[in-house]
PDB file of N, CA and C in Angstrom:
ATOM      1  N   LEU A 173     -13.962  -1.639   3.815  1.00  0.00           N
ATOM      2  CA  LEU A 173     -13.142  -0.720   2.919  1.00  0.00           C
ATOM      3  C   LEU A 173     -14.075   0.201   1.980  1.00  0.00           C
ATOM      4  N   SER A 174     -15.389  -0.161   1.615  1.00  0.00           N
ATOM      5  CA  SER A 174     -15.429   1.210   1.175  1.00  0.00           C
ATOM      6  C   SER A 174     -15.562   2.915   1.971  1.00  0.00           C
ATOM      7  N   PHE A 175     -15.498   2.348   3.315  1.00  0.00           N
ATOM      8  CA  PHE A 175     -15.028   3.691   3.683  1.00  0.00           C
ATOM      9  C   PHE A 175     -13.682   3.810   3.567  1.00  0.00           C
ATOM     10  N   CYS A 176     -12.412   3.211   3.447  1.00  0.00           N
ATOM     11  CA  CYS A 176     -10.903   3.611   3.335  1.00  0.00           C
ATOM     12  C   CYS A 176     -10.889   4.221   1.779  1.00  0.00           C
ATOM     13  N   ARG A 177     -12.022   3.692   0.531  1.00  0.00           N
ATOM     14  CA  ARG A 177     -11.678   3.773  -0.539  1.00  0.00           C
ATOM     15  C   ARG A 177     -11.945   5.560  -0.906  1.00  0.00           C
ATOM     16  N   LYS A 178     -12.699   6.040   0.240  1.00  0.00           N
ATOM     17  CA  LYS A 178     -12.684   7.776  -0.015  1.00  0.00           C
ATOM     18  C   LYS A 178     -11.881   8.150   0.401  1.00  0.00           C
ATOM     19  N   GLN A 179     -11.253   7.525   0.901  1.00  0.00           N
ATOM     20  CA  GLN A 179     -10.469   8.428   1.830  1.00  0.00           C
ATOM     21  C   GLN A 179      -8.830   9.246   1.098  1.00  0.00           C
ATOM     22  N   LYS A 180      -7.714   9.745   1.322  1.00  0.00           N
ATOM     23  CA  LYS A 180      -7.196   9.792   0.900  1.00  0.00           C
ATOM     24  C   LYS A 180      -5.440   8.558   1.629  1.00  0.00           C
ATOM     25  N   ARG A 181      -4.725   8.921   0.783  1.00  0.00           N
ATOM     26  CA  ARG A 181      -4.070   7.700   1.499  1.00  0.00           C
ATOM     27  C   ARG A 181      -3.980   7.691   1.780  1.00  0.00           C
ATOM     28  N   THR A 182      -3.529   7.552   3.516  1.00  0.00           N
ATOM     29  CA  THR A 182      -3.037   7.145   4.317  1.00  0.00           C
ATOM     30  C   THR A 182      -1.664   6.545   5.207  1.00  0.00           C
ATOM     31  N   VAL A 183      -1.244   5.937   5.265  1.00  0.00           N
ATOM     32  CA  VAL A 183      -0.774   5.216   6.436  1.00  0.00           C
ATOM     33  C   VAL A 183      -1.249   4.445   7.356  1.00  0.00           C
ATOM     34  N   ARG A 184      -3.027   5.313   8.355  1.00  0.00           N
ATOM     35  CA  ARG A 184      -3.107   4.956   9.305  1.00  0.00           C
ATOM     36  C   ARG A 184      -3.921   4.035   8.464  1.00  0.00           C
ATOM     37  N   ILE A 185      -5.434   4.362   7.344  1.00  0.00           N
ATOM     38  CA  ILE A 185      -5.839   3.608   6.871  1.00  0.00           C
ATOM     39  C   ILE A 185      -4.482   1.077   6.748  1.00  0.00           C
ATOM     40  N   MET A 186      -3.590   2.117   6.560  1.00  0.00           N
ATOM     41  CA  MET A 186      -2.639   0.623   5.636  1.00  0.00           C
ATOM     42  C   MET A 186      -2.790  -0.310   7.341  1.00  0.00           C
ATOM     43  N   ASP A 187      -1.725   0.649   8.216  1.00  0.00           N
ATOM     44  CA  ASP A 187      -2.016   0.154   9.531  1.00  0.00           C
ATOM     45  C   ASP A 187      -3.084  -0.698   9.943  1.00  0.00           C
ATOM     46  N   SER A 188      -4.776  -0.196  10.242  1.00  0.00           N
ATOM     47  CA  SER A 188      -5.795  -0.200   9.968  1.00  0.00           C
ATOM     48  C   SER A 188      -5.644  -2.083   9.918  1.00  0.00           C
ATOM     49  N   LEU A 189      -6.185  -2.027   7.956  1.00  0.00           N
ATOM     50  CA  LEU A 189      -6.517  -3.503   7.551  1.00  0.00           C
ATOM     51  C   LEU A 189      -5.246  -4.212   7.845  1.00  0.00           C
ATOM     52  N   SER A 190      -3.644  -3.351   8.111  1.00  0.00           N
ATOM     53  CA  SER A 190      -2.752  -4.986   8.878  1.00  0.00           C
ATOM     54  C   SER A 190      -2.712  -5.417  10.432  1.00  0.00           C
ATOM     55  N   VAL A 191      -3.681  -4.705  11.089  1.00  0.00           N
ATOM     56  CA  VAL A 191      -3.938  -4.969  12.836  1.00  0.00           C
ATOM     57  C   VAL A 191      -4.853  -6.552  12.419  1.00  0.00           C
ATOM     58  N   ILE A 192      -6.292  -6.213  11.660  1.00  0.00           N
ATOM     59  CA  ILE A 192      -6.807  -6.909  11.372  1.00  0.00           C
ATOM     60  C   ILE A 192      -7.298  -8.250  10.742  1.00  0.00           C
ATOM     61  N   CYS A 193      -6.134  -8.320  10.776  1.00  0.00           N
ATOM     62  CA  CYS A 193      -5.685  -9.657  10.141  1.00  0.00           C
ATOM     63  C   CYS A 193      -4.342 -10.096  10.367  1.00  0.00           C
ATOM     64  N   SER A 194      -3.978 -10.666  11.832  1.00  0.00           N
ATOM     65  CA  SER A 194      -4.214 -10.806  13.652  1.00  0.00           C
ATOM     66  C   SER A 194      -4.521 -10.709  14.038  1.00  0.00           C
ATOM     67  N   CYS A 195      -3.974 -11.510  14.937  1.00  0.00           N
ATOM     68  CA  CYS A 195      -5.005 -11.095  16.062  1.00  0.00           C
ATOM     69  C   CYS A 195      -3.554 -11.939  17.691  1.00  0.00           C
ATOM     70  N   GLN A 196      -2.163 -11.234  18.116  1.00  0.00           N
ATOM     71  CA  GLN A 196      -1.860 -11.704  19.469  1.00  0.00           C
ATOM     72  C   GLN A 196      -0.971 -12.164  18.458  1.00  0.00           C
ATOM     73  N   GLY A 197      -0.019 -12.164  17.709  1.00  0.00           N
ATOM     74  CA  GLY A 197      -0.156 -13.558  16.966  1.00  0.00           C
ATOM     75  C   GLY A 197      -0.405 -14.040  15.915  1.00  0.00           C
ATOM     76  N   GLU A 198      -1.323 -14.658  16.181  1.00  0.00           N
ATOM     77  CA  GLU A 198      -1.860 -15.545  15.552  1.00  0.00           C
ATOM     78  C   GLU A 198      -2.813 -14.751  14.422  1.00  0.00           C
ATOM     79  N   ALA A 199      -2.851 -15.385  13.417  1.00  0.00           N
ATOM     80  CA  ALA A 199      -3.036 -15.321  11.731  1.00  0.00           C
ATOM     81  C   ALA A 199      -4.538 -14.503  11.741  1.00  0.00           C
ATOM     82  N   VAL A 200      -6.300 -13.630  11.104  1.00  0.00           N
ATOM     83  CA  VAL A 200      -7.415 -14.478  11.169  1.00  0.00           C
ATOM     84  C   VAL A 200      -7.271 -14.807   9.847  1.00  0.00           C
ATOM     85  N   GLN A 201      -7.373 -16.454   9.409  1.00  0.00           N
ATOM     86  CA  GLN A 201      -6.981 -16.317   8.161  1.00  0.00           C
ATOM     87  C   GLN A 201      -8.925 -15.738   7.658  1.00  0.00           C
ATOM     88  N   SER A 202      -9.996 -15.861   8.179  1.00  0.00           N
ATOM     89  CA  SER A 202     -10.857 -15.213   7.462  1.00  0.00           C
ATOM     90  C   SER A 202     -10.535 -13.407   6.928  1.00  0.00           C
ATOM     91  N   ASN A 203      -9.705 -12.782   8.190  1.00  0.00           N
ATOM     92  CA  ASN A 203      -9.794 -12.073   7.489  1.00  0.00           C
ATOM     93  C   ASN A 203      -8.989 -11.236   6.543  1.00  0.00           C
ATOM     94  N   GLN A 204      -7.869 -12.086   6.936  1.00  0.00           N
ATOM     95  CA  GLN A 204      -6.713 -12.441   5.750  1.00  0.00           C
ATOM     96  C   GLN A 204      -7.075 -12.640   4.305  1.00  0.00           C
ATOM     97  N   ASN A 205      -8.362 -13.198   3.958  1.00  0.00           N
ATOM     98  CA  ASN A 205      -9.011 -13.962   2.893  1.00  0.00           C
ATOM     99  C   ASN A 205      -9.595 -12.474   2.484  1.00  0.00           C
ATOM    100  N   ASP A 206     -10.298 -12.662   2.684  1.00  0.00           N
ATOM    101  CA  ASP A 206     -11.826 -10.163   2.754  1.00  0.00           C
ATOM    102  C   ASP A 206     -10.730  -9.492   2.391  1.00  0.00           C
ATOM    103  N   ILE A 207      -9.655  -9.517   3.091  1.00  0.00           N
ATOM    104  CA  ILE A 207      -8.392  -8.358   2.638  1.00  0.00           C
ATOM    105  C   ILE A 207      -7.447  -8.546   1.279  1.00  0.00           C
ATOM    106  N   THR A 208      -7.629  -9.478   1.032  1.00  0.00           N
ATOM    107  CA  THR A 208      -6.448 -10.337   0.111  1.00  0.00           C
ATOM    108  C   THR A 208      -7.737  -9.729  -1.202  1.00  0.00           C
ATOM    109  N   GLU A 209      -9.018 -10.980  -0.806  1.00  0.00           N
ATOM    110  CA  GLU A 209      -9.950 -10.735  -1.983  1.00  0.00           C
ATOM    111  C   GLU A 209     -10.424  -9.525  -1.937  1.00  0.00           C
ATOM    112  N   VAL A 210     -10.188  -8.074  -1.543  1.00  0.00           N
ATOM    113  CA  VAL A 210     -10.899  -6.752  -1.919  1.00  0.00           C
ATOM    114  C   VAL A 210      -9.645  -6.239  -2.740  1.00  0.00           C
ATOM    115  N   LEU A 211      -8.792  -6.416  -2.111  1.00  0.00           N
ATOM    116  CA  LEU A 211      -7.090  -5.386  -2.785  1.00  0.00           C
ATOM    117  C   LEU A 211      -6.792  -6.565  -3.805  1.00  0.00           C
ATOM    118  N   LEU A 212      -6.439  -7.232  -4.218  1.00  0.00           N
ATOM    119  CA  LEU A 212      -6.546  -8.315  -5.235  1.00  0.00           C
ATOM    120  C   LEU A 212      -7.490  -8.037  -6.197  1.00  0.00           C
ATOM    121  N   GLU A 213      -8.870  -7.690  -6.247  1.00  0.00           N
ATOM    122  CA  GLU A 213      -9.686  -8.347  -7.259  1.00  0.00           C
ATOM    123  C   GLU A 213     -10.758  -7.065  -7.901  1.00  0.00           C
ATOM    124  N   ASP A 214     -10.568  -5.988  -6.211  1.00  0.00           N
ATOM    125  CA  ASP A 214     -12.118  -5.382  -6.978  1.00  0.00           C
ATOM    126  C   ASP A 214     -11.024  -3.761  -6.792  1.00  0.00           C
ATOM    127  N   THR A 215     -11.180  -3.075  -8.170  1.00  0.00           N
ATOM    128  CA  THR A 215     -10.632  -2.604  -9.282  1.00  0.00           C
ATOM    129  C   THR A 215     -10.951  -1.396  -8.667  1.00  0.00           C
ATOM    130  N   PRO A 216     -11.675  -0.715  -7.547  1.00  0.00           N
ATOM    131  CA  PRO A 216     -12.434   0.536  -7.272  1.00  0.00           C
ATOM    132  C   PRO A 216     -11.070   1.213  -6.066  1.00  0.00           C
ATOM    133  N   THR A 217     -11.373  -0.902  -5.517  1.00  0.00           N
ATOM    134  CA  THR A 217     -10.394  -0.670  -4.107  1.00  0.00           C
ATOM    135  C   THR A 217      -8.457  -0.522  -4.648  1.00  0.00           C
ATOM    136  N   ILE A 218      -8.281  -1.179  -5.650  1.00  0.00           N
ATOM    137  CA  ILE A 218      -7.523  -1.480  -6.481  1.00  0.00           C
ATOM    138  C   ILE A 218      -6.789  -0.061  -6.285  1.00  0.00           C
ATOM    139  N   ASN A 219      -7.393   0.485  -7.093  1.00  0.00           N
ATOM    140  CA  ASN A 219      -7.181   1.928  -7.898  1.00  0.00           C
ATOM    141  C   ASN A 219      -6.894   2.973  -6.291  1.00  0.00           C
ATOM    142  N   ALA A 220      -7.840   2.988  -5.090  1.00  0.00           N
ATOM    143  CA  ALA A 220      -7.881   3.873  -4.255  1.00  0.00           C
ATOM    144  C   ALA A 220      -7.255   3.235  -3.267  1.00  0.00           C
ATOM    145  N   LEU A 221      -6.313   2.412  -3.196  1.00  0.00           N
ATOM    146  CA  LEU A 221      -5.591   1.966  -2.143  1.00  0.00           C
ATOM    147  C   LEU A 221      -3.991   1.494  -2.727  1.00  0.00           C
ATOM    148  N   MET A 222      -4.246   0.470  -2.865  1.00  0.00           N
ATOM    149  CA  MET A 222      -2.982   0.403  -4.111  1.00  0.00           C
ATOM    150  C   MET A 222      -1.574   0.476  -4.246  1.00  0.00           C
ATOM    151  N   VAL A 223      -0.174   0.732  -4.406  1.00  0.00           N
ATOM    152  CA  VAL A 223       0.562   1.615  -4.734  1.00  0.00           C
ATOM    153  C   VAL A 223       0.878   0.869  -6.008  1.00  0.00           C
ATOM    154  N   PRO A 224       1.242   0.577  -6.972  1.00  0.00           N
ATOM    155  CA  PRO A 224       2.106   0.088  -8.174  1.00  0.00           C
ATOM    156  C   PRO A 224       2.998  -0.465  -8.461  1.00  0.00           C
ATOM    157  N   VAL A 225       4.105  -1.493  -8.265  1.00  0.00           N
ATOM    158  CA  VAL A 225       5.400  -1.597  -8.534  1.00  0.00           C
ATOM    159  C   VAL A 225       5.300  -2.553 -10.075  1.00  0.00           C
ATOM    160  N   ARG A 226       6.790  -2.839 -10.081  1.00  0.00           N
ATOM    161  CA  ARG A 226       7.175  -3.108 -11.342  1.00  0.00           C
ATOM    162  C   ARG A 226       7.901  -3.897 -11.422  1.00  0.00           C
ATOM    163  N   LEU A 227       9.164  -4.574 -11.814  1.00  0.00           N
ATOM    164  CA  LEU A 227      10.257  -4.624 -12.119  1.00  0.00           C
ATOM    165  C   LEU A 227      10.781  -3.590 -13.265  1.00  0.00           C
ATOM    166  N   GLU A 228      11.503  -2.931 -13.069  1.00  0.00           N
ATOM    167  CA  GLU A 228      12.409  -2.165 -14.549  1.00  0.00           C
ATOM    168  C   GLU A 228      14.100  -2.415 -14.562  1.00  0.00           C
ATOM    169  N   ASP A 229      14.496  -2.934 -15.383  1.00  0.00           N
ATOM    170  CA  ASP A 229      15.838  -3.256 -15.775  1.00  0.00           C
ATOM    171  C   ASP A 229      16.195  -3.524 -14.045  1.00  0.00           C
ATOM    172  N   ASP A 230      15.421  -4.667 -13.217  1.00  0.00           N
ATOM    173  CA  ASP A 230      16.133  -5.174 -11.624  1.00  0.00           C
ATOM    174  C   ASP A 230      16.554  -4.059 -11.226  1.00  0.00           C
ATOM    175  N   VAL A 231      15.092  -2.531 -11.583  1.00  0.00           N
ATOM    176  CA  VAL A 231      15.324  -2.714 -10.650  1.00  0.00           C
ATOM    177  C   VAL A 231      13.705  -1.945  -9.634  1.00  0.00           C
ATOM    178  N   ALA A 232      13.265  -1.560  -8.786  1.00  0.00           N
ATOM    179  CA  ALA A 232      11.619  -1.899  -8.747  1.00  0.00           C
ATOM    180  C   ALA A 232      11.492  -0.546  -9.097  1.00  0.00           C
ATOM    181  N   GLU A 233      10.024   0.197  -8.836  1.00  0.00           N
ATOM    182  CA  GLU A 233       9.842   0.919 -10.030  1.00  0.00           C
ATOM    183  C   GLU A 233       8.137   1.231  -8.577  1.00  0.00           C
ATOM    184  N   VAL A 234       8.171   2.558  -8.201  1.00  0.00           N
ATOM    185  CA  VAL A 234       6.871   2.815  -7.289  1.00  0.00           C
ATOM    186  C   VAL A 234       5.450   4.007  -8.959  1.00  0.00           C
ATOM    187  N   LYS A 235       4.631   4.373  -8.796  1.00  0.00           N
ATOM    188  CA  LYS A 235       4.569   4.434  -9.533  1.00  0.00           C
ATOM    189  C   LYS A 235       3.892   5.698  -9.019  1.00  0.00           C
ATOM    190  N   TYR A 236       3.812   6.919  -9.389  1.00  0.00           N
ATOM    191  CA  TYR A 236       4.368   8.353  -8.351  1.00  0.00           C
ATOM    192  C   TYR A 236       3.750   9.521  -9.346  1.00  0.00           C
ATOM    193  N   ASN A 237       2.329  10.327  -8.245  1.00  0.00           N
ATOM    194  CA  ASN A 237       2.150  10.838  -9.433  1.00  0.00           C
ATOM    195  C   ASN A 237       1.360  11.274 -10.309  1.00  0.00           C
ATOM    196  N   GLY A 238       0.336   9.588 -10.157  1.00  0.00           N
ATOM    197  CA  GLY A 238      -0.357   9.669 -11.461  1.00  0.00           C
ATOM    198  C   GLY A 238       0.083   8.750 -12.855  1.00  0.00           C
ATOM    199  N   ASN A 239       1.248   9.161 -13.054  1.00  0.00           N
ATOM    200  CA  ASN A 239       1.905   9.026 -14.032  1.00  0.00           C
ATOM    201  C   ASN A 239       2.841   8.077 -14.368  1.00  0.00           C
ATOM    202  N   ASP A 240       4.184   8.895 -13.312  1.00  0.00           N
ATOM    203  CA  ASP A 240       4.758   8.950 -13.032  1.00  0.00           C
ATOM    204  C   ASP A 240       5.565   7.791 -12.644  1.00  0.00           C
ATOM    205  N   TRP A 241       6.322   7.175 -13.271  1.00  0.00           N
ATOM    206  CA  TRP A 241       7.385   6.171 -12.419  1.00  0.00           C
ATOM    207  C   TRP A 241       9.036   5.809 -11.103  1.00  0.00           C
ATOM    208  N   ALA A 242       9.005   6.423 -10.338  1.00  0.00           N
ATOM    209  CA  ALA A 242      10.207   6.283  -9.804  1.00  0.00           C
ATOM    210  C   ALA A 242      10.782   4.736  -9.327  1.00  0.00           C
ATOM    211  N   SER A 243      12.012   5.086  -9.042  1.00  0.00           N
ATOM    212  CA  SER A 243      12.492   3.695  -7.687  1.00  0.00           C
ATOM    213  C   SER A 243      12.297   4.069  -6.603  1.00  0.00           C
ATOM    214  N   VAL A 244      12.354   3.256  -5.691  1.00  0.00           N
ATOM    215  CA  VAL A 244      12.201   3.187  -4.705  1.00  0.00           C
ATOM    216  C   VAL A 244      13.018   4.098  -3.792  1.00  0.00           C
ATOM    217  N   GLU A 245      14.226   4.690  -4.283  1.00  0.00           N
ATOM    218  CA  GLU A 245      15.073   5.718  -3.344  1.00  0.00           C
ATOM    219  C   GLU A 245      13.993   6.690  -3.836  1.00  0.00           C
ATOM    220  N   GLU A 246      14.099   7.464  -5.390  1.00  0.00           N
ATOM    221  CA  GLU A 246      14.027   8.108  -5.920  1.00  0.00           C
ATOM    222  C   GLU A 246      12.693   9.174  -5.352  1.00  0.00           C
ATOM    223  N   LEU A 247      11.205   7.947  -4.393  1.00  0.00           N
ATOM    224  CA  LEU A 247      10.790   8.219  -4.196  1.00  0.00           C
ATOM    225  C   LEU A 247      10.525   8.120  -2.691  1.00  0.00           C
ATOM    226  N   ALA A 248      11.652   7.878  -2.300  1.00  0.00           N
ATOM    227  CA  ALA A 248      11.687   7.952  -0.768  1.00  0.00           C
ATOM    228  C   ALA A 248      12.540  10.078  -0.924  1.00  0.00           C
ATOM    229  N   GLN A 249      13.394   9.814  -1.303  1.00  0.00           N
ATOM    230  CA  GLN A 249      13.085  11.393  -1.877  1.00  0.00           C
ATOM    231  C   GLN A 249      12.632  12.697  -2.833  1.00  0.00           C
ATOM    232  N   LEU A 250      11.723  11.681  -2.686  1.00  0.00           N
ATOM    233  CA  LEU A 250      10.665  13.030  -3.547  1.00  0.00           C
ATOM    234  C   LEU A 250       9.632  13.520  -2.256  1.00  0.00           C
ATOM    235  N   SER A 251      10.029  11.764  -2.041  1.00  0.00           N
ATOM    236  CA  SER A 251       8.469  12.617  -0.498  1.00  0.00           C
ATOM    237  C   SER A 251       9.002  13.781   0.508  1.00  0.00           C
ATOM    238  N   LEU A 252      10.312  12.850   0.784  1.00  0.00           N
ATOM    239  CA  LEU A 252      11.437  13.894   2.224  1.00  0.00           C
ATOM    240  C   LEU A 252      10.948  15.841   1.161  1.00  0.00           C
ATOM    241  N   ASP A 253      11.526  15.086  -0.079  1.00  0.00           N
ATOM    242  CA  ASP A 253      11.062  16.910  -0.716  1.00  0.00           C
ATOM    243  C   ASP A 253       9.476  17.253  -0.679  1.00  0.00           C
ATOM    244  N   GLU A 254       8.779  16.419  -0.808  1.00  0.00           N
ATOM    245  CA  GLU A 254       7.433  16.504  -1.165  1.00  0.00           C
ATOM    246  C   GLU A 254       5.809  16.594   0.063  1.00  0.00           C
ATOM    247  N   ASP A 255       6.242  15.527   1.151  1.00  0.00           N
ATOM    248  CA  ASP A 255       5.219  15.223   1.877  1.00  0.00           C
ATOM    249  C   ASP A 255       5.531  14.681   3.208  1.00  0.00           C
ATOM    250  N   ASN A 256       6.184  15.122   2.997  1.00  0.00           N
ATOM    251  CA  ASN A 256       7.503  14.814   4.629  1.00  0.00           C
ATOM    252  C   ASN A 256       6.814  13.428   4.519  1.00  0.00           C
ATOM    253  N   PHE A 257       7.771  12.470   3.777  1.00  0.00           N
ATOM    254  CA  PHE A 257       7.493  11.150   3.577  1.00  0.00           C
ATOM    255  C   PHE A 257       6.574  10.061   4.168  1.00  0.00           C
ATOM    256  N   ALA A 258       5.051  11.033   3.710  1.00  0.00           N
ATOM    257  CA  ALA A 258       3.942  10.286   4.122  1.00  0.00           C
ATOM    258  C   ALA A 258       3.464   9.076   2.750  1.00  0.00           C
ATOM    259  N   SER A 259       4.282   9.497   1.065  1.00  0.00           N
ATOM    260  CA  SER A 259       4.452   8.748   0.206  1.00  0.00           C
ATOM    261  C   SER A 259       5.156   8.016   0.464  1.00  0.00           C
ATOM    262  N   TYR A 260       6.246   8.076   0.423  1.00  0.00           N
ATOM    263  CA  TYR A 260       7.331   6.057   1.386  1.00  0.00           C
ATOM    264  C   TYR A 260       6.989   6.192   1.684  1.00  0.00           C
ATOM    265  N   ASN A 261       6.688   6.258   3.227  1.00  0.00           N
ATOM    266  CA  ASN A 261       6.083   5.272   4.636  1.00  0.00           C
ATOM    267  C   ASN A 261       4.316   4.681   3.915  1.00  0.00           C
ATOM    268  N   TYR A 262       3.375   5.713   3.016  1.00  0.00           N
ATOM    269  CA  TYR A 262       2.709   4.290   2.882  1.00  0.00           C
ATOM    270  C   TYR A 262       2.442   3.573   2.199  1.00  0.00           C
ATOM    271  N   LEU A 263       3.483   3.809   0.886  1.00  0.00           N
ATOM    272  CA  LEU A 263       4.307   1.979   0.259  1.00  0.00           C
ATOM    273  C   LEU A 263       4.870   1.524   1.801  1.00  0.00           C
ATOM    274  N   LEU A 264       5.525   1.800   2.173  1.00  0.00           N
ATOM    275  CA  LEU A 264       5.790   0.737   3.469  1.00  0.00           C
ATOM    276  C   LEU A 264       5.027  -0.392   4.707  1.00  0.00           C
ATOM    277  N   ALA A 265       3.811   0.781   4.083  1.00  0.00           N
ATOM    278  CA  ALA A 265       2.727   0.279   4.844  1.00  0.00           C
ATOM    279  C   ALA A 265       1.877  -0.490   3.918  1.00  0.00           C
ATOM    280  N   SER A 266       2.123  -0.079   2.649  1.00  0.00           N
ATOM    281  CA  SER A 266       1.013  -1.158   2.114  1.00  0.00           C
ATOM    282  C   SER A 266       1.948  -2.957   1.574  1.00  0.00           C
ATOM    283  N   ILE A 267       3.500  -2.466   2.296  1.00  0.00           N
ATOM    284  CA  ILE A 267       4.286  -3.670   1.819  1.00  0.00           C
ATOM    285  C   ILE A 267       3.717  -4.765   3.102  1.00  0.00           C
ATOM    286  N   ASP A 268       3.908  -3.923   4.144  1.00  0.00           N
ATOM    287  CA  ASP A 268       3.630  -4.385   5.116  1.00  0.00           C
ATOM    288  C   ASP A 268       1.866  -4.563   5.524  1.00  0.00           C
ATOM    289  N   LEU A 269       1.264  -4.679   5.288  1.00  0.00           N
ATOM    290  CA  LEU A 269      -0.118  -5.208   4.565  1.00  0.00           C
ATOM    291  C   LEU A 269      -0.715  -6.306   3.747  1.00  0.00           C
ATOM    292  N   CYS A 270       0.962  -6.591   2.879  1.00  0.00           N
ATOM    293  CA  CYS A 270       0.559  -7.690   2.049  1.00  0.00           C
ATOM    294  C   CYS A 270       1.864  -8.359   2.771  1.00  0.00           C
ATOM    295  N   SER A 271       2.086  -8.679   3.388  1.00  0.00           N
ATOM    296  CA  SER A 271       2.582  -9.297   4.942  1.00  0.00           C
ATOM    297  C   SER A 271       2.068  -9.795   5.606  1.00  0.00           C
ATOM    298  N   GLU A 272       1.140  -9.088   6.341  1.00  0.00           N
ATOM    299  CA  GLU A 272       0.646  -9.070   7.439  1.00  0.00           C
ATOM    300  C   GLU A 272      -0.936  -9.837   6.502  1.00  0.00           C
ATOM    301  N   VAL A 273      -1.141 -10.375   5.054  1.00  0.00           N
ATOM    302  CA  VAL A 273      -2.383 -11.066   4.843  1.00  0.00           C
ATOM    303  C   VAL A 273      -1.278 -12.421   3.896  1.00  0.00           C
ATOM    304  N   SER A 274      -0.519 -12.760   4.196  1.00  0.00           N
ATOM    305  CA  SER A 274      -0.249 -13.817   3.195  1.00  0.00           C
ATOM    306  C   SER A 274       0.873 -14.846   4.905  1.00  0.00           C
ATOM    307  N   TYR A 275       0.845 -14.242   5.735  1.00  0.00           N
ATOM    308  CA  TYR A 275       0.894 -14.633   7.217  1.00  0.00           C
ATOM    309  C   TYR A 275       1.097 -15.448   7.837  1.00  0.00           C
TER     310      TYR A 275
END
């Protein structure tokens, strides 16, 4: 994960972490535990890899461009306009990773 912290946020990083959480449809609990521990307890990893999410007036919002918050719908449009959906796809891959570690 230290290697991942040094990389730009990409879907590939999240997908790689997701892949090692299960094998042929079966959970690999030790890998899930390791990834969960680092993603939830290691501040540098949290800051580098995780997308901050909050619920504001019953609307899910994500932190975008450092300090700005946007609804998921707004993020999709911003991401389309600014980075060809890279930020939006990263959010989706992050959600997928969270589901894999809880599988």
